[in-house]
C-alpha positions as a Python dict, from the first residue, in 0.01 Angstrom:
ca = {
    (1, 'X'): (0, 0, 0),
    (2, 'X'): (209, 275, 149),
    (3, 'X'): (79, 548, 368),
    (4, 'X'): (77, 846, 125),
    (5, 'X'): (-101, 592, -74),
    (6, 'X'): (-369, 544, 193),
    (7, 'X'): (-423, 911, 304),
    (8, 'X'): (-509, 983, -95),
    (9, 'X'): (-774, 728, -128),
    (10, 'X'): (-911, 834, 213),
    (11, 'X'): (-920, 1192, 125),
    (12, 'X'): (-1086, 1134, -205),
    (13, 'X'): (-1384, 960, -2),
    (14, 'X'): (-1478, 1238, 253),
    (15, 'X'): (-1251, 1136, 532),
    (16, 'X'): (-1062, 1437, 706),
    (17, 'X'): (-773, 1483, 920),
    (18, 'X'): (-889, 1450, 1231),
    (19, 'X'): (-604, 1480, 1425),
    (20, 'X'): (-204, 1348, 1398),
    (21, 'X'): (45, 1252, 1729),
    (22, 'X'): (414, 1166, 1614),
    (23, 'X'): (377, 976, 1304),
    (24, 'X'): (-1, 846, 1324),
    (25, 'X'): (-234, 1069, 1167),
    (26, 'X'): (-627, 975, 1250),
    (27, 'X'): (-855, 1009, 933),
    (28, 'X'): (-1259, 1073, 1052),
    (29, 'X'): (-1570, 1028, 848),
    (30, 'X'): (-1903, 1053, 1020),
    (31, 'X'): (-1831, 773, 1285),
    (32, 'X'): (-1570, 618, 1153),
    (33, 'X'): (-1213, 631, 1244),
    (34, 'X'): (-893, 479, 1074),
    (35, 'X'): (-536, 540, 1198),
    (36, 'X'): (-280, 542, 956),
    (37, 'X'): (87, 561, 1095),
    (38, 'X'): (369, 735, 882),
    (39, 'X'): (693, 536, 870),
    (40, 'X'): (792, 673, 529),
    (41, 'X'): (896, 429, 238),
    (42, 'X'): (757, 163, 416),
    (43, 'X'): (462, -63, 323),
    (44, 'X'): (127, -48, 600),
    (45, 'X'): (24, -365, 753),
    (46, 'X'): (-229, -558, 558),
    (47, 'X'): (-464, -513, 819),
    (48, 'X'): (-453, -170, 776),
    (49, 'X'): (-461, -189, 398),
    (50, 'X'): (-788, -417, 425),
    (51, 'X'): (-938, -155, 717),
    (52, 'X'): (-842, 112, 477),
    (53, 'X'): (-1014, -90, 159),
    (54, 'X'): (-1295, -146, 314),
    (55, 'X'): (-1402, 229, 443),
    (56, 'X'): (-1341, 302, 91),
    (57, 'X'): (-1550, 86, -80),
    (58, 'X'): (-1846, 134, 178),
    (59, 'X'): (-1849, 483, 27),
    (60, 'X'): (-1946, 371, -289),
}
């Protein structure tokens, strides 16, 4: 999962930019908060991928 991919699914499931420092942009929804760093053309950790895969499906 790349980043661009990340930010989509976490925009389509009420997270907002919250705020963004370098190339880490932090995604809020409610009290939840995921950091998703930019390094373009590279693929995120899978931690992040999971942390990411899991605040989507909780909105569901």
């Amino acid at each position: 999962m790349t980043a661009k991919e990340a930010e989509n699914l976490l925009l389509k499931t009420d997270f907002f930019l919250d705020r963004q420092k370098g190339n880490h942009k932090t995604y809020k929804r409610e009290l939840e908060r995921i950091v998703i760093p930019l390094h373009t053309g590279k693929d995120l950790h899978p931690k992040i991928g999971n942390e990411v895969k899991s605040a989507v499906e909780k909105s569901r």
